[in-house]
Amino acid sequence: MARTIRKSTTLLTTLAVASLLLSGCAAASGEPAPSPAAPSHTMPDGTVMSGAEHDAHGEDAAHEEHDAHETGTTDAQGPSEAARMVCEGQVVTSAAQIFDLEASAAPSSSWDSPMFACTYDVDGAPVVLTVHDVTDAAAGQEHFDALQQTLGAEDIEGMLGLGLPSFSTGDGMVAFLRDGKTLTVDATALPDGFGDGTRTQDEAAYVMASAVLTCWVEHD
């Protein structure tokens, strides 16, 4: 059975998405990866390796990259740019607007491959965004399906699903699957009638997820 989110959510989402489209979605603020250096036996920390040591180091790195590809995770490099976006740039600005947070308020994050988590403190109540950060579509779908079954959540109905596999628990947790990555927003800790006294936890989770998805689409 599909779940229907209140019609007011549609308006909230439209406003959030319009704001993002007008302002643009800033790229992740992390340090850019350095350009590949020319072949050399001098390591980045200044140590000099023999030819055999250098070759062995290169083989180990290649194995790590291959293993990450085989498992569909991004562990070799840490979380992907898409995952980091939930805790950086315009998404943070959108969260401040949605939850009426101070501009200086900074979310906290953690990485436990393949899960990246970002927590926003809304008047002492955590709103947690997680990304199951894999690149393999089959592995991503398997995780999404298992999570939905575990939570007993229902599909989000019609256009509110944004054309993506999605579900809602009805009490403040929503999830969307895009490009193998499962984005989950958990706003269940928010008090009833927070904000102006009329908004629900489910609406808050949905609008926050929509803000992230807008950034993901813009950075394709």
mmCIF file of C-alpha atoms in Angstrom:
data_model
loop_
_atom_site.group_PDB
_atom_site.id
_atom_site.type_symbol
_atom_site.label_atom_id
_atom_site.label_comp_id
_atom_site.label_asym_id
_atom_site.label_seq_id
_atom_site.Cartn_x
_atom_site.Cartn_y
_atom_site.Cartn_z
ATOM 1 C CA MET A 1 0.000 0.000 0.000
ATOM 2 C CA ALA A 2 1.281 3.479 -0.871
ATOM 3 C CA ARG A 3 1.500 6.177 1.748
ATOM 4 C CA THR A 4 -0.014 9.609 1.162
ATOM 5 C CA ILE A 5 1.818 12.579 2.639
ATOM 6 C CA ARG A 6 -0.343 15.557 3.495
ATOM 7 C CA LYS A 7 -0.950 18.006 0.669
ATOM 8 C CA SER A 8 0.716 20.795 2.637
ATOM 9 C CA THR A 9 3.957 18.899 2.159
ATOM 10 C CA THR A 10 3.720 19.552 -1.563
ATOM 11 C CA LEU A 11 3.734 23.298 -0.939
ATOM 12 C CA LEU A 12 6.608 23.063 1.539
ATOM 13 C CA THR A 13 8.625 21.005 -0.898
ATOM 14 C CA THR A 14 7.920 23.384 -3.766
ATOM 15 C CA LEU A 15 9.198 26.292 -1.678
ATOM 16 C CA ALA A 16 12.320 24.386 -0.624
ATOM 17 C CA VAL A 17 13.133 23.261 -4.152
ATOM 18 C CA ALA A 18 12.451 26.717 -5.601
ATOM 19 C CA SER A 19 14.826 28.231 -3.048
ATOM 20 C CA LEU A 20 17.546 25.787 -4.015
ATOM 21 C CA LEU A 21 17.083 26.341 -7.742
ATOM 22 C CA LEU A 22 17.256 30.117 -7.309
ATOM 23 C CA SER A 23 20.322 30.118 -5.083
ATOM 24 C CA GLY A 24 22.129 27.166 -6.598
ATOM 25 C CA CYS A 25 23.487 24.196 -4.720
ATOM 26 C CA ALA A 26 27.035 24.694 -3.512
ATOM 27 C CA ALA A 27 29.457 21.888 -4.115
ATOM 28 C CA ALA A 28 30.945 19.988 -1.194
ATOM 29 C CA SER A 29 33.335 22.200 0.726
ATOM 30 C CA GLY A 30 35.980 19.550 1.340
ATOM 31 C CA GLU A 31 39.508 19.962 0.087
ATOM 32 C CA PRO A 32 39.775 19.061 -3.613
ATOM 33 C CA ALA A 33 41.756 15.973 -4.414
ATOM 34 C CA PRO A 34 45.307 16.799 -5.540
ATOM 35 C CA SER A 35 46.206 16.318 -9.176
ATOM 36 C CA PRO A 36 48.061 13.088 -9.858
ATOM 37 C CA ALA A 37 51.788 13.612 -9.628
ATOM 38 C CA ALA A 38 54.244 12.459 -12.250
ATOM 39 C CA PRO A 39 55.689 8.988 -11.605
ATOM 40 C CA SER A 40 58.239 9.264 -8.841
ATOM 41 C CA HIS A 41 59.755 7.286 -5.986
ATOM 42 C CA THR A 42 59.441 10.269 -3.616
ATOM 43 C CA MET A 43 56.349 9.876 -1.461
ATOM 44 C CA PRO A 44 54.013 12.774 -0.489
ATOM 45 C CA ASP A 45 55.464 12.844 3.033
ATOM 46 C CA GLY A 46 58.970 13.349 1.655
ATOM 47 C CA THR A 47 60.225 9.812 2.175
ATOM 48 C CA VAL A 48 62.123 8.153 -0.626
ATOM 49 C CA MET A 49 61.165 4.605 -1.520
ATOM 50 C CA SER A 50 63.172 2.068 -3.412
ATOM 51 C CA GLY A 51 61.856 0.821 -6.719
ATOM 52 C CA ALA A 52 60.629 -2.428 -5.196
ATOM 53 C CA GLU A 53 58.915 -0.656 -2.285
ATOM 54 C CA HIS A 54 57.275 1.811 -4.633
ATOM 55 C CA ASP A 55 55.991 -0.964 -6.875
ATOM 56 C CA ALA A 56 54.597 -2.859 -3.882
ATOM 57 C CA HIS A 57 52.882 0.297 -2.628
ATOM 58 C CA GLY A 58 51.304 0.796 -6.031
ATOM 59 C CA GLU A 59 50.070 -2.782 -6.095
ATOM 60 C CA ASP A 60 48.465 -2.381 -2.625
ATOM 61 C CA ALA A 61 46.669 0.775 -3.721
ATOM 62 C CA ALA A 62 45.423 -0.957 -6.847
ATOM 63 C CA HIS A 63 44.103 -3.854 -4.770
ATOM 64 C CA GLU A 64 42.260 -1.434 -2.455
ATOM 65 C CA GLU A 65 40.685 0.323 -5.421
ATOM 66 C CA HIS A 66 39.683 -3.005 -6.965
ATOM 67 C CA ASP A 67 38.164 -4.235 -3.693
ATOM 68 C CA ALA A 68 36.165 -1.047 -3.321
ATOM 69 C CA HIS A 69 34.855 -1.473 -6.864
ATOM 70 C CA GLU A 70 33.935 -5.099 -6.272
ATOM 71 C CA THR A 71 31.963 -4.315 -3.116
ATOM 72 C CA GLY A 72 30.396 -1.200 -4.588
ATOM 73 C CA THR A 73 31.607 0.967 -1.695
ATOM 74 C CA THR A 74 33.691 4.136 -1.624
ATOM 75 C CA ASP A 75 35.726 3.105 1.433
ATOM 76 C CA ALA A 76 39.094 3.554 -0.298
ATOM 77 C CA GLN A 77 38.429 7.278 -0.683
ATOM 78 C CA GLY A 78 35.988 7.865 2.176
ATOM 79 C CA PRO A 79 32.434 9.070 1.548
ATOM 80 C CA SER A 80 31.536 10.237 -1.940
ATOM 81 C CA GLU A 81 30.883 13.868 -2.804
ATOM 82 C CA ALA A 82 27.173 13.087 -3.021
ATOM 83 C CA ALA A 83 27.173 11.680 0.514
ATOM 84 C CA ARG A 84 29.134 14.622 1.919
ATOM 85 C CA MET A 85 26.624 17.026 0.366
ATOM 86 C CA VAL A 86 24.038 16.179 3.034
ATOM 87 C CA CYS A 87 26.258 17.924 5.578
ATOM 88 C CA GLU A 88 27.731 20.773 3.542
ATOM 89 C CA GLY A 89 27.015 23.728 1.327
ATOM 90 C CA GLN A 90 23.488 24.603 0.298
ATOM 91 C CA VAL A 91 21.951 21.640 2.138
ATOM 92 C CA VAL A 92 23.125 23.169 5.432
ATOM 93 C CA THR A 93 21.610 26.495 4.349
ATOM 94 C CA SER A 94 18.349 24.764 3.445
ATOM 95 C CA ALA A 95 18.275 22.970 6.803
ATOM 96 C CA ALA A 96 18.683 26.320 8.552
ATOM 97 C CA GLN A 97 15.705 27.669 6.605
ATOM 98 C CA ILE A 98 13.542 24.588 7.102
ATOM 99 C CA PHE A 99 14.220 24.262 10.841
ATOM 100 C CA ASP A 100 14.834 27.937 11.626
ATOM 101 C CA LEU A 101 18.386 27.291 12.786
ATOM 102 C CA GLU A 102 21.090 29.847 13.473
ATOM 103 C CA ALA A 103 23.251 30.469 10.426
ATOM 104 C CA SER A 104 26.321 29.542 12.473
ATOM 105 C CA ALA A 105 24.883 26.181 13.541
ATOM 106 C CA ALA A 106 27.016 23.375 12.132
ATOM 107 C CA PRO A 107 25.871 19.763 11.793
ATOM 108 C CA SER A 108 28.013 16.852 12.944
ATOM 109 C CA SER A 109 28.955 13.933 10.741
ATOM 110 C CA SER A 110 30.382 10.432 10.919
ATOM 111 C CA TRP A 111 31.621 7.842 8.426
ATOM 112 C CA ASP A 112 31.416 4.105 8.992
ATOM 113 C CA SER A 113 31.691 2.591 5.535
ATOM 114 C CA PRO A 114 29.376 2.421 3.715
ATOM 115 C CA MET A 115 27.230 4.651 5.948
ATOM 116 C CA PHE A 116 27.672 8.414 6.081
ATOM 117 C CA ALA A 117 25.587 10.174 8.733
ATOM 118 C CA CYS A 118 24.901 13.842 9.326
ATOM 119 C CA THR A 119 23.037 15.143 12.381
ATOM 120 C CA TYR A 120 21.323 18.514 12.666
ATOM 121 C CA ASP A 121 20.477 19.732 16.168
ATOM 122 C CA VAL A 122 16.997 21.278 16.106
ATOM 123 C CA ASP A 123 16.415 22.751 19.562
ATOM 124 C CA GLY A 124 17.970 19.690 21.153
ATOM 125 C CA ALA A 125 16.200 17.188 18.884
ATOM 126 C CA PRO A 126 18.377 15.384 16.320
ATOM 127 C CA VAL A 127 17.395 15.237 12.662
ATOM 128 C CA VAL A 128 19.618 12.559 11.149
ATOM 129 C CA LEU A 129 20.419 12.193 7.461
ATOM 130 C CA THR A 130 22.184 9.014 6.383
ATOM 131 C CA VAL A 131 23.489 7.888 3.022
ATOM 132 C CA HIS A 132 24.164 4.228 2.295
ATOM 133 C CA ASP A 133 27.049 5.184 0.057
ATOM 134 C CA VAL A 134 27.585 2.497 -2.554
ATOM 135 C CA THR A 135 28.052 2.634 -6.314
ATOM 136 C CA ASP A 136 26.677 -0.796 -7.149
ATOM 137 C CA ALA A 137 22.996 -0.503 -8.103
ATOM 138 C CA ALA A 138 22.122 -4.050 -7.046
ATOM 139 C CA ALA A 139 23.734 -3.623 -3.611
ATOM 140 C CA GLY A 140 21.942 -0.318 -3.184
ATOM 141 C CA GLN A 141 18.566 -1.779 -4.117
ATOM 142 C CA GLU A 142 19.077 -4.695 -1.753
ATOM 143 C CA HIS A 143 19.815 -2.334 1.138
ATOM 144 C CA PHE A 144 16.833 -0.123 0.318
ATOM 145 C CA ASP A 145 14.435 -3.068 0.128
ATOM 146 C CA ALA A 146 15.727 -4.585 3.369
ATOM 147 C CA LEU A 147 15.437 -1.258 5.201
ATOM 148 C CA GLN A 148 11.877 -0.720 4.006
ATOM 149 C CA GLN A 149 10.881 -4.206 5.085
ATOM 150 C CA THR A 150 12.544 -3.824 8.494
ATOM 151 C CA LEU A 151 10.762 -0.532 9.144
ATOM 152 C CA GLY A 152 7.434 -1.738 7.773
ATOM 153 C CA ALA A 153 7.341 1.440 5.683
ATOM 154 C CA GLU A 154 5.060 2.109 2.735
ATOM 155 C CA ASP A 155 5.848 3.489 -0.714
ATOM 156 C CA ILE A 156 5.417 7.223 -1.184
ATOM 157 C CA GLU A 157 2.535 7.755 -3.549
ATOM 158 C CA GLY A 158 2.473 9.414 -6.969
ATOM 159 C CA MET A 159 4.405 12.564 -7.790
ATOM 160 C CA LEU A 160 5.596 12.907 -4.205
ATOM 161 C CA GLY A 161 7.860 9.939 -4.897
ATOM 162 C CA LEU A 162 9.765 12.195 -7.327
ATOM 163 C CA GLY A 163 10.072 9.332 -9.778
ATOM 164 C CA LEU A 164 12.359 7.404 -7.419
ATOM 165 C CA PRO A 165 11.967 4.330 -5.217
ATOM 166 C CA SER A 166 10.905 5.910 -1.931
ATOM 167 C CA PHE A 167 9.113 5.144 1.304
ATOM 168 C CA SER A 168 7.794 6.748 4.455
ATOM 169 C CA THR A 169 7.132 5.335 7.900
ATOM 170 C CA GLY A 170 4.453 7.978 8.447
ATOM 171 C CA ASP A 171 5.994 9.147 11.721
ATOM 172 C CA GLY A 172 9.033 11.086 10.554
ATOM 173 C CA MET A 173 11.297 8.855 8.507
ATOM 174 C CA VAL A 174 11.544 8.882 4.721
ATOM 175 C CA ALA A 175 13.988 7.321 2.281
ATOM 176 C CA PHE A 176 14.811 7.680 -1.399
ATOM 177 C CA LEU A 177 16.998 5.506 -3.627
ATOM 178 C CA ARG A 178 19.019 7.229 -6.354
ATOM 179 C CA ASP A 179 21.995 5.891 -8.294
ATOM 180 C CA GLY A 180 22.402 3.048 -5.809
ATOM 181 C CA LYS A 181 22.548 5.380 -2.815
ATOM 182 C CA THR A 182 19.833 5.262 -0.161
ATOM 183 C CA LEU A 183 19.161 8.645 1.413
ATOM 184 C CA THR A 184 17.291 8.381 4.712
ATOM 185 C CA VAL A 185 16.028 11.321 6.768
ATOM 186 C CA ASP A 186 14.960 10.593 10.340
ATOM 187 C CA ALA A 187 13.018 13.430 11.957
ATOM 188 C CA THR A 188 11.162 11.250 14.472
ATOM 189 C CA ALA A 189 12.789 13.029 17.434
ATOM 190 C CA LEU A 190 11.164 16.354 16.593
ATOM 191 C CA PRO A 191 8.300 17.323 18.932
ATOM 192 C CA ASP A 192 4.726 17.244 17.674
ATOM 193 C CA GLY A 193 3.659 20.466 16.001
ATOM 194 C CA PHE A 194 7.154 21.922 15.933
ATOM 195 C CA GLY A 195 7.909 25.194 14.175
ATOM 196 C CA ASP A 196 4.645 27.047 13.653
ATOM 197 C CA GLY A 197 2.779 24.331 15.533
ATOM 198 C CA THR A 198 1.229 22.708 12.473
ATOM 199 C CA ARG A 199 4.074 20.800 10.832
ATOM 200 C CA THR A 200 4.591 17.072 11.229
ATOM 201 C CA GLN A 201 7.794 15.079 11.544
ATOM 202 C CA ASP A 202 6.977 13.334 8.254
ATOM 203 C CA GLU A 203 6.694 16.653 6.433
ATOM 204 C CA ALA A 204 10.002 17.841 7.869
ATOM 205 C CA ALA A 205 11.777 14.653 6.788
ATOM 206 C CA TYR A 206 10.277 14.817 3.308
ATOM 207 C CA VAL A 207 11.229 18.468 2.714
ATOM 208 C CA MET A 208 14.774 17.855 3.937
ATOM 209 C CA ALA A 209 15.148 14.845 1.651
ATOM 210 C CA SER A 210 13.850 16.907 -1.271
ATOM 211 C CA ALA A 211 16.502 19.552 -0.607
ATOM 212 C CA VAL A 212 19.255 16.919 -0.764
ATOM 213 C CA LEU A 213 17.858 15.324 -3.912
ATOM 214 C CA THR A 214 17.765 18.715 -5.642
ATOM 215 C CA CYS A 215 21.481 19.099 -4.944
ATOM 216 C CA TRP A 216 22.203 15.604 -6.205
ATOM 217 C CA VAL A 217 20.343 16.242 -9.451
ATOM 218 C CA GLU A 218 22.034 19.603 -9.970
ATOM 219 C CA HIS A 219 25.483 18.021 -9.571
ATOM 220 C CA ASP A 220 24.968 15.139 -11.989
#
